[in-house]
Coordinates of C-alpha atoms and ligand atoms in Angstrom, one line a residue:
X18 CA -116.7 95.2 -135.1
X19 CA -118.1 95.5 -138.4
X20 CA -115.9 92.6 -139.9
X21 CA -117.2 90.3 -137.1
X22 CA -120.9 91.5 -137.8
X23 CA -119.9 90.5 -141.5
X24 CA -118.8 87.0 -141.0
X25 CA -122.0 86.6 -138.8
X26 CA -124.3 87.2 -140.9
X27 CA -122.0 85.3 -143.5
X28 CA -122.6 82.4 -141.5
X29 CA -126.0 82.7 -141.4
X30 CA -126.4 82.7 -145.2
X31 CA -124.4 79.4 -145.2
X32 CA -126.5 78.1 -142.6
X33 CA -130.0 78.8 -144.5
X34 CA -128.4 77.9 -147.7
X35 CA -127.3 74.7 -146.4
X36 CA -130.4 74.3 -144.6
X37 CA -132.6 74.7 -148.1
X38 CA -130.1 72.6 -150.2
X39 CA -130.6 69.9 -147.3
X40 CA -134.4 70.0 -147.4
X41 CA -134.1 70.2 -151.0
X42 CA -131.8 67.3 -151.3
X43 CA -134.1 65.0 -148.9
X44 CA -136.8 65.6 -150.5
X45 CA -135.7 64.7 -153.7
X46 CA -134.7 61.6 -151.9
X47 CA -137.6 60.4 -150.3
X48 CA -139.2 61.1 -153.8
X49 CA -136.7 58.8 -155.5
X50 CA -136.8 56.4 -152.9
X51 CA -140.8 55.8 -153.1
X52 CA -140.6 56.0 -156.7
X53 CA -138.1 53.0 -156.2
X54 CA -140.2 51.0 -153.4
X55 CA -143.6 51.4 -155.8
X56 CA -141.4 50.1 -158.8
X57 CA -140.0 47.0 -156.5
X58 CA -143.3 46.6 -155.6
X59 CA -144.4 45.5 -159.1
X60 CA -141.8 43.9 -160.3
X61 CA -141.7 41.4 -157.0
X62 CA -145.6 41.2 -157.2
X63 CA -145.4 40.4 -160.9
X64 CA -142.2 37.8 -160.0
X65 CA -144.4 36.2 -157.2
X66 CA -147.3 35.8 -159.4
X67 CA -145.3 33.9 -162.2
X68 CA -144.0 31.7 -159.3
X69 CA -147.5 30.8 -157.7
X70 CA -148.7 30.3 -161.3
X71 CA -145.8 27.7 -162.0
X72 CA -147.2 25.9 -158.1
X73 CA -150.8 26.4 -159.5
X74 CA -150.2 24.1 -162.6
X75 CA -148.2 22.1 -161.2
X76 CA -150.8 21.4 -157.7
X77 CA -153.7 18.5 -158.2
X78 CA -157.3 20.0 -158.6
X79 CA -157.8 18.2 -155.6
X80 CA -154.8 19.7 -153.8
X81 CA -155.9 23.3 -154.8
X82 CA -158.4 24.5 -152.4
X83 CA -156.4 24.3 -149.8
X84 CA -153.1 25.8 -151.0
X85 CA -155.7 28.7 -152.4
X86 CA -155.9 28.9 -148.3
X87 CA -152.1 29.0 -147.9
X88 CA -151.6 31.6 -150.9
X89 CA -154.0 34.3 -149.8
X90 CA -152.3 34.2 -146.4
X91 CA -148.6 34.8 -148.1
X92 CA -149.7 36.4 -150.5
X93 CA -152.7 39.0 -150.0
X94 CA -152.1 41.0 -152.9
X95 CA -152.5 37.6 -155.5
X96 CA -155.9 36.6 -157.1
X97 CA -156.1 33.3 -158.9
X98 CA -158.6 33.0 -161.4
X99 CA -159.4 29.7 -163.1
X100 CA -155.8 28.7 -164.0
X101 CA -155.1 32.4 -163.9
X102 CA -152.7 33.8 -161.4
X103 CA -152.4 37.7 -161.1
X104 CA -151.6 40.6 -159.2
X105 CA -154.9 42.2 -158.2
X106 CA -154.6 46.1 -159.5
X107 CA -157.0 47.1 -156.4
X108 CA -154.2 46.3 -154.0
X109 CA -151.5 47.5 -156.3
X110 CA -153.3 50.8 -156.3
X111 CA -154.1 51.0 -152.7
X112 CA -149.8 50.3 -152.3
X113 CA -149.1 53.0 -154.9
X114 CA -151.9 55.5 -152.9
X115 CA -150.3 54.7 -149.7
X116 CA -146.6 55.6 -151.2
X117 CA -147.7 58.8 -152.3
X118 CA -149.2 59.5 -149.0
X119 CA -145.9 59.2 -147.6
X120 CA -144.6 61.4 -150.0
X121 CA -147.2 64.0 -149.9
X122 CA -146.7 64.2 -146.1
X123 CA -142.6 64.4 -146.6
X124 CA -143.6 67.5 -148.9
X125 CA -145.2 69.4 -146.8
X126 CA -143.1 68.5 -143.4
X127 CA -139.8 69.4 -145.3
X128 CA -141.4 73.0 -145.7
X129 CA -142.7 73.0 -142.5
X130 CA -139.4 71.9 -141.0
X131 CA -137.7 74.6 -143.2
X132 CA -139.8 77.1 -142.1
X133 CA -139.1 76.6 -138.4
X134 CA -135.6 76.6 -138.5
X135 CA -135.9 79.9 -140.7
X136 CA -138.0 81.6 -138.0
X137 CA -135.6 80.3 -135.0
X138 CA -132.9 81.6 -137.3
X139 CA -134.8 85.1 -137.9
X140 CA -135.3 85.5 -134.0
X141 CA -131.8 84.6 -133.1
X142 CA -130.6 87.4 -136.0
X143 CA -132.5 89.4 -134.5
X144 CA -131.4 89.3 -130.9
X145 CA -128.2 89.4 -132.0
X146 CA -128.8 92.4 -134.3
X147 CA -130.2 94.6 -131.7
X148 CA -127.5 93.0 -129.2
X149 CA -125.0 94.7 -131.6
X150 CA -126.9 97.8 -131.6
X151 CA -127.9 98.0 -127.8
X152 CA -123.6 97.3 -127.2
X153 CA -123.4 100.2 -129.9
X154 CA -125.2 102.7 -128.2
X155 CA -123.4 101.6 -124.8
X156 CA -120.1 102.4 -125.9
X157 CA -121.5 105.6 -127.9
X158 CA -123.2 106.4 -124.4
X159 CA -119.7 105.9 -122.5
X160 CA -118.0 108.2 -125.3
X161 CA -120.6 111.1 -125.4
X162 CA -120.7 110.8 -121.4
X163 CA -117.0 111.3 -120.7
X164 CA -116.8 114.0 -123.7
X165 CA -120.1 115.7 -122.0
X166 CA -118.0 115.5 -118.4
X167 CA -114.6 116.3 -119.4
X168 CA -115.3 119.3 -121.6
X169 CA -117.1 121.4 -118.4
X170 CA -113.9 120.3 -116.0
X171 CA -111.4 121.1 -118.3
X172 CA -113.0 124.8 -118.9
X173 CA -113.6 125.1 -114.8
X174 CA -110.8 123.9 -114.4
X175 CA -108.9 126.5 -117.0
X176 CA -111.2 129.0 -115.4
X177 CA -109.7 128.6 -111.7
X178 CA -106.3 128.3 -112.6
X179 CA -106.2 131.9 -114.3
X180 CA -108.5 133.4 -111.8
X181 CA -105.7 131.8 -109.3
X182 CA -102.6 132.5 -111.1
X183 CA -103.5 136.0 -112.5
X184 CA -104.1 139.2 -111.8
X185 CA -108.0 139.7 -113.0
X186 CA -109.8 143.2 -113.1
X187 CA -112.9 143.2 -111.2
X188 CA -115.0 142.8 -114.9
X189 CA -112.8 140.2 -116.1
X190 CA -113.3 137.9 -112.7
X191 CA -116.8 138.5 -112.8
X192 CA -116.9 137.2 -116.4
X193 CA -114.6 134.3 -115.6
X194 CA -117.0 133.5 -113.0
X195 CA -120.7 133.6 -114.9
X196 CA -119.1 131.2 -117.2
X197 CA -118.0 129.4 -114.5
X198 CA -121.2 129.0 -113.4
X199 CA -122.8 128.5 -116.5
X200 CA -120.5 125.0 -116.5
X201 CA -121.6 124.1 -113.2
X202 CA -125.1 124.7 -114.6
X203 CA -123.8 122.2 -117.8
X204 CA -122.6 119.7 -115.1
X205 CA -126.0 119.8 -113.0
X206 CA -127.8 119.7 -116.1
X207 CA -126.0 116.4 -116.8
X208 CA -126.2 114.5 -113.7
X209 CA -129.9 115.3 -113.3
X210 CA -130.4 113.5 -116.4
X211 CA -128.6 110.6 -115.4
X212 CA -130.4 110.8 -111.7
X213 CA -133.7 110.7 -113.6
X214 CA -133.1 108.0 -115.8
X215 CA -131.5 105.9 -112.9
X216 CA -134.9 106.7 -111.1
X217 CA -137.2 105.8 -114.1
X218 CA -135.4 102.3 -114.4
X219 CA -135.4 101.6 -111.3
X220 CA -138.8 102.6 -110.5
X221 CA -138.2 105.2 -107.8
X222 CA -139.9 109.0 -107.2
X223 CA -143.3 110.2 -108.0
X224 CA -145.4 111.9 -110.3
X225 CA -147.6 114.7 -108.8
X226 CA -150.5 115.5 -111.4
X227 CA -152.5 118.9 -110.5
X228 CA -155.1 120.6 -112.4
X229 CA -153.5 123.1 -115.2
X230 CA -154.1 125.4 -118.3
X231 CA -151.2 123.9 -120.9
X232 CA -151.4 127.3 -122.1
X233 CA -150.3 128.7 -119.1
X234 CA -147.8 125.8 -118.0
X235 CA -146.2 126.3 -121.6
X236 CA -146.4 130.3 -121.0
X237 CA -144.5 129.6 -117.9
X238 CA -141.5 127.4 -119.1
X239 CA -140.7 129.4 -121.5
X240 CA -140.4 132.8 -119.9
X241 CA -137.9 130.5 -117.7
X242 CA -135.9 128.9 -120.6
X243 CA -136.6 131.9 -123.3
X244 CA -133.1 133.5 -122.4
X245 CA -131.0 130.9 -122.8
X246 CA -132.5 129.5 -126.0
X247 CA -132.7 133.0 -127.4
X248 CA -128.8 133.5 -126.5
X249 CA -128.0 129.9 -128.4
X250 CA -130.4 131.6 -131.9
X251 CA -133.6 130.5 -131.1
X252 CA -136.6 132.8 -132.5
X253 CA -139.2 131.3 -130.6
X254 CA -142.9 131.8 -132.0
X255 CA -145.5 130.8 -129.5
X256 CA -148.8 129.8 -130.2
X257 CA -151.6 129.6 -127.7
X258 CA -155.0 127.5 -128.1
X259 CA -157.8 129.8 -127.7
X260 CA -159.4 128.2 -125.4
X261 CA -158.6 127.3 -122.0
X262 CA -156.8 123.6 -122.2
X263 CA -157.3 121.5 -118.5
X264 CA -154.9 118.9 -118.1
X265 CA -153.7 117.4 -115.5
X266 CA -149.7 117.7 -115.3
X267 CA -146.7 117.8 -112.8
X268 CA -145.5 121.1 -113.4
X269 CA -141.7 120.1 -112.8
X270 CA -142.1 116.8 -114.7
X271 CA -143.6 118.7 -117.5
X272 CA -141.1 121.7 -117.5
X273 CA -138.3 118.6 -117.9
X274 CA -140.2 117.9 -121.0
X275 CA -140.8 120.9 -122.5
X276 CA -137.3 121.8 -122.1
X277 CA -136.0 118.8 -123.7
X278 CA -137.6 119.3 -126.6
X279 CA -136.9 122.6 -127.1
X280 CA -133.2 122.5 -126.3
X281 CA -133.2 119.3 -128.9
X282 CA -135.3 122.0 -131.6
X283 CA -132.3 124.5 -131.1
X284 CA -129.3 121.9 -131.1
X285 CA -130.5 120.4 -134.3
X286 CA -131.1 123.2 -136.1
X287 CA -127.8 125.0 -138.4
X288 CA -127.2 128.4 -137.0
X289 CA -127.4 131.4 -136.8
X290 CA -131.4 131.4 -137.2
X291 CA -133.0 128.3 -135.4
X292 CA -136.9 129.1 -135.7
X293 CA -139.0 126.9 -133.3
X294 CA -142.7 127.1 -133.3
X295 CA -144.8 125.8 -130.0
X296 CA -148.2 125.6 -130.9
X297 CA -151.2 124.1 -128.7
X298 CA -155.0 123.3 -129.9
X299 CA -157.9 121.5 -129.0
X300 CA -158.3 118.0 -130.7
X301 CA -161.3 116.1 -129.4
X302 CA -160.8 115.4 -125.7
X303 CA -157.1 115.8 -126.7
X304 CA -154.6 118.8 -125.6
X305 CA -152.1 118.7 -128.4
X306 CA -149.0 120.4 -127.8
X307 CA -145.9 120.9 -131.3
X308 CA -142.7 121.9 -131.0
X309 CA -141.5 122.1 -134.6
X310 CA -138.2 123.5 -135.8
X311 CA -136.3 123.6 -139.1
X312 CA -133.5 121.8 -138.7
X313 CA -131.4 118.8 -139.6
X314 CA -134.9 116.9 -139.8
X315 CA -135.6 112.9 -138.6
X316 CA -135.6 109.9 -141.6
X317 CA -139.2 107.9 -140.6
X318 CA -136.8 104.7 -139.7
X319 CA -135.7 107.0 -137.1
X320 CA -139.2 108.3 -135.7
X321 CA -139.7 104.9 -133.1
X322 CA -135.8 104.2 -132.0
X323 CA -134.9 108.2 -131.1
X324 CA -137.5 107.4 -127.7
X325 CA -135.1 104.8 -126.8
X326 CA -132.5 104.8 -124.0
X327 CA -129.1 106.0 -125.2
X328 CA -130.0 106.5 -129.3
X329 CA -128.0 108.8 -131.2
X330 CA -128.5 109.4 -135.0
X331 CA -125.5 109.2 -136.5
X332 CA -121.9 107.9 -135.0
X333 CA -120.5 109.3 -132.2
X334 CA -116.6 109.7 -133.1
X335 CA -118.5 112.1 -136.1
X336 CA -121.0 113.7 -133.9
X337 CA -121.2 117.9 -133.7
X338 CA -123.4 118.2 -130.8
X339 CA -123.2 117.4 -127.6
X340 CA -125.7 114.6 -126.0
X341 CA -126.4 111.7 -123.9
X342 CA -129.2 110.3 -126.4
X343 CA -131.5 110.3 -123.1
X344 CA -133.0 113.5 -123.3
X345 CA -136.4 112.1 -125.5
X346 CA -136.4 108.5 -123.3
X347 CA -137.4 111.3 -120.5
X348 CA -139.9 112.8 -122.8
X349 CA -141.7 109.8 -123.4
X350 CA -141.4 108.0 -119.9
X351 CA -142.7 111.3 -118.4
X352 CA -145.5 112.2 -120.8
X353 CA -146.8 108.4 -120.5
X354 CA -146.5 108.5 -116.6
X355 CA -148.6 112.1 -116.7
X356 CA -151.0 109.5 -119.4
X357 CA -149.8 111.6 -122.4
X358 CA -148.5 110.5 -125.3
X359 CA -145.5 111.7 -127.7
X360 CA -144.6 111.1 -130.9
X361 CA -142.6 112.6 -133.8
X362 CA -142.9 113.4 -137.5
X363 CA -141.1 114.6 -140.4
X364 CA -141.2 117.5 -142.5
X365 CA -140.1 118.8 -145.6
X366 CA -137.5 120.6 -143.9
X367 CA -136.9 120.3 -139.6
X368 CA -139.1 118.1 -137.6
X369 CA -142.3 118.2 -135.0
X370 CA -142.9 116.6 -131.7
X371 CA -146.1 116.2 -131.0
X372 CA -147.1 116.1 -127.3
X373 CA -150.7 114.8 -126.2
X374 CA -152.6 115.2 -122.9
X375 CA -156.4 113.7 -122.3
X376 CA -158.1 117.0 -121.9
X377 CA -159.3 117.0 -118.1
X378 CA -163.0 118.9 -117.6
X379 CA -164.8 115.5 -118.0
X380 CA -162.5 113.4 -115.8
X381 CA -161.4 114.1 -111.7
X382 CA -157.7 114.8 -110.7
X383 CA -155.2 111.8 -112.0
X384 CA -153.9 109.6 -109.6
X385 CA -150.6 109.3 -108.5
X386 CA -147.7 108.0 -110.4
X387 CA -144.6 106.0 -110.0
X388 CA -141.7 106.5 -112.2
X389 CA -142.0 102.7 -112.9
Ligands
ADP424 P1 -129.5 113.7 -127.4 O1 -130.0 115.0 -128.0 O2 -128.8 113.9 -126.1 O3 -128.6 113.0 -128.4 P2 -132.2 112.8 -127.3 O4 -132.8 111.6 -126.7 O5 -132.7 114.1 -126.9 O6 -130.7 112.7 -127.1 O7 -132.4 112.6 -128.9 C1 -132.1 111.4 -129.5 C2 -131.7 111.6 -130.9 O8 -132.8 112.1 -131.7 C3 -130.6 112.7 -131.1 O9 -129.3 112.2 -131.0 C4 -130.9 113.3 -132.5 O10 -130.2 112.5 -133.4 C5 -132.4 113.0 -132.7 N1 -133.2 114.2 -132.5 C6 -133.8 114.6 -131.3 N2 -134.5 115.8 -131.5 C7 -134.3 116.2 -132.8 C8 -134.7 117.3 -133.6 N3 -135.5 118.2 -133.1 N4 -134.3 117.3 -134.9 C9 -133.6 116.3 -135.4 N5 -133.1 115.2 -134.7 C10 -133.5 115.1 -133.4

């Protein structure tokens, strides 16, 4: 793969150096070639007018009006003076101006020319390029997905076969079985991930804004989720607005967020503390809501392209955590379809998502939304 992606964009430095050396080379020929035609010019314009001086002489008086007639027809660019025959300069010069025209517009086509093919080139490279990456992330997708799948089965499946094949105490069974569920949960967690991404691309379900506090919708995820995060190392430090924040949200839609973004704060961070910090203020009409953690932190390249269907950081056959790279092209479909925005920044150390809702007192309910 990357061999192949070598010798592709070998070829395309051939191609644009063969491409510059060929504009360069015509140009340099048309130059030479104009250079030539202007010095023909002179010399056959000189040659002629030695010629028609020879005829001049050699013509009657009487006979020379009229073949004065016949020369200026042949021979526009000849003035006869007295006995004199010459070349007039005035036409000479207008020859010579009309050359260099030529050349002048050669000079700036061959440019012009040069820069088009370098643009068509630059587009192509870069459909290819993210061709490469979008087949990338397809077969990283396929990899996490089956490792994401297989680990649950094999554990259920480890888990059956000794609740089957041995005898348990009551403890032991029940044990067996929580963790057993807790897979199923794994599994369920999984393909309602992949349900909602099939729905956002194709345009299917709804978005049901209502009237909320993001205080209180915040408060409320996370007495649901706090368990679970806590038992994975979180030490989760909320911090409410003090006022009242109106915004208008689809509680389910917005729990879906919220819990991405926190399960991403706690699987990126090294163990065994994982600090997250959910703030929320006031910011204009804005209701801003961070989610900042101290982990393994985002490079700015990375801040656009991890909102993108199916991006990892990182390579997959190296990768530590577990993932589908969907969980933040949710966040960001969802927030926009609720008319929020999302983005995220770098810190020092960790990184903060920052969510953001149009504060609603001034406006009525939103309408409703299509995952489209
Ligand atoms: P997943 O976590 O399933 O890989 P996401 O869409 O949630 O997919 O995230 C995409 C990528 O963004 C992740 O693979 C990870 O590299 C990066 N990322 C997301 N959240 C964080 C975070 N809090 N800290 C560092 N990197 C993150």
């Amino acid at each position: 793969m990357r061999s192949s992606r070598g010798r592709v964009w070998l070829a395309f430095g051939l191609v644009v150096v063969f491409l510059l050396a060929q504009v360069a080379w015509w140009l340099i020929f048309q130059r030479n070639t104009i250079q030539q035609n202007i010095e023909y010019a002179e010399t056959a314009w000189l040659q002629e007018a030695a010629l028609v001086q020879q005829l001049w002489a050699a013509t009657a008086p009487e006979k020379r009006a009229a073949l004065l007639s016949e020369l200026r027809q042949a021979f526009p660019h000849l003035e006869v003076e007295g006995d004199r025959v010459y070349v007039n300069p005035e036409r000479l010069k207008a020859y010579r101006t009309e050359q260099m025209r030529h050349l002048r517009m050669f000079a700036y086509e061959g440019p012009f020319f040069l820069l088009v093919m370098l643009l068509g080139l630059y587009i192509i490279g870069r459909s290819l390029k993210s061709e490469q990456e979008l087949k990338r992330r397809q077969q990283n997708f396929l990899m996490a997905a089956s490792h994401e799948f297989r680990t649950p089965i094999s554990t259920l499946r480890l888990l059956a076969q000794t609740l089957q094949m041995c005898e348990l105490s009551r403890e032991k069974q029940l044990a067996y079985l929580t963790h057993m569920s807790h897979e199923i949960d794994r599994l369920e967690d999984l393909s309602e991930r992949l349900l909602a991404t099939s729905r956002l691309a194709q345009g299917m379900g709804a978005i049901k804004p209502e009237r909320h506090d993001l205080n209180q919708a915040v408060s409320r995820c996370l007495a649901q989720q706090q368990n679970t995060l806590v038992a994975r190392g979180a030490v989760l430090h909320l911090e409410p607005s003090s006022t009242a924040l109106p915004v208008d949200l689809d509680p389910e839609a917005f729990s879906l967020v919220l819990s991405n973004l926190l399960d991403n704060a706690v699987k990126y961070s090294p163990a065994p503390q994982k600090p997250v910090w959910v703030r929320l203020r006031r910011e204009g009409g804005q209701a801003m809501l961070e989610v900042e953690d101290r982990g393994v932190g985002l490079s700015r390249g990375e801040l656009q392209q991890i909102f993108e269907p199916f991006y990892r950081v990182g390579d997959e056959q190296t990768r530590s955590t577990r993932g589908l790279g969907l969980g933040l092209y949710l966040v960001k479909s969802i927030t926009e379809l609720m008319g929020g925005r999302v983005w995220a920044e770098p810190l020092p150390q960790g990184s903060r998502f920052v969510l953001s809702f149009p504060l609603a007192e001034a406006q009525g309910l939103a309408p409703e939304r299509s995952l489209a």
